[in-house]
């Protein structure tokens, strides 16, 4: 199989991590299958015919790496199905189930799904992670059909707002630097809703976030009040809100609050963390839950009981649910943070809260727990690959979720008995 997977100039090295350890299950299937769900006719490419159908194709090829259990993949599925019909004869469009063909998934070093890979003349030219607009895939395929290079196609696509956001956040730092030479305003021009690239970066943690911030600052971008706390410039933030007191509770164009921005950056900023400064500046916790990123989730991700304690002292309602129905306890339980779960339960968090669709916290955690167990069993029975380190990590996750589920069950049973006693009396 051809292993020249990445164009030297434009390759995507980072994607959206979606339970990577869970992506190696399944058995090999050695036929091209029709779409497994619904009435779609999009063919699946597999281990046996990947070389012939993809690498030896005489037209551009799109391969959608997917899985039946992948929720974000369902957003991409109908788009790929449409492309398979609309571009028939011009390109080849396939899906690849990573559970059925894990060797290909691993060989191409894909970080998460959904992930779309584009091939031409037996070589991967580029890849796009996450669920993108249909126009993104169409524009790329049209460019390949016209014979344009991966570099030229990407530069043209950066004119689109959604793709530029994706590109800045997900592409390798060197790729962003190279692109900026051709698109000088890549990291400074505001997006359609008024959000700046710097603000976008500050509110999306990643392993390369600090490097991307440093790169962006070299182009002298506009810096907002929100950005000041994300950059650890706490004194400047305090001066800014003297002139504009409402800024402490105002959301930015993407819906991020100053407090959430500060918390999302706290671990990386260390001593320069502005969270305490924001909390002391008169922030209204009751106005924070409309933020784009759930405040309850941000609090939990601190993995710091002291932070939880501070919020509760300030009147934080631990049972307040965000727009998706998540409470602070639900997030703590989902991540398996035992100490946070215990602390929240001790301070009256309601373990019986339900999501809008009727799911309970136990249901929410059980879904993650079940997937982890499936992954663990699959890795243990796989004799072809050494998953020693992955098994250790997943086993720890399974054990944490078992403890969380036991705590939740005990609490729910206790609250149920209490409610029944109140009814009888």
mmCIF file of N, CA and C in Angstrom, residues 9 157 211 363 397:
data_model
loop_
_atom_site.group_PDB
_atom_site.id
_atom_site.type_symbol
_atom_site.label_atom_id
_atom_site.label_comp_id
_atom_site.label_asym_id
_atom_site.label_seq_id
_atom_site.Cartn_x
_atom_site.Cartn_y
_atom_site.Cartn_z
ATOM 1 N N UNK A 9 3.491 19.927 1.767
ATOM 2 C CA UNK A 9 3.235 21.320 2.123
ATOM 3 C C UNK A 9 2.002 21.496 2.965
ATOM 4 N N UNK A 157 -10.054 28.287 -0.615
ATOM 5 C CA UNK A 157 -11.102 27.947 0.352
ATOM 6 C C UNK A 157 -11.039 28.809 1.608
ATOM 7 N N UNK A 211 1.493 28.269 21.082
ATOM 8 C CA UNK A 211 2.286 28.598 19.891
ATOM 9 C C UNK A 211 1.452 29.370 18.876
ATOM 10 N N UNK A 363 -27.509 7.421 32.639
ATOM 11 C CA UNK A 363 -27.554 7.074 31.215
ATOM 12 C C UNK A 363 -26.389 7.721 30.474
ATOM 13 N N UNK A 397 -9.986 4.396 32.991
ATOM 14 C CA UNK A 397 -11.237 5.099 32.693
ATOM 15 C C UNK A 397 -12.441 4.254 33.086
#
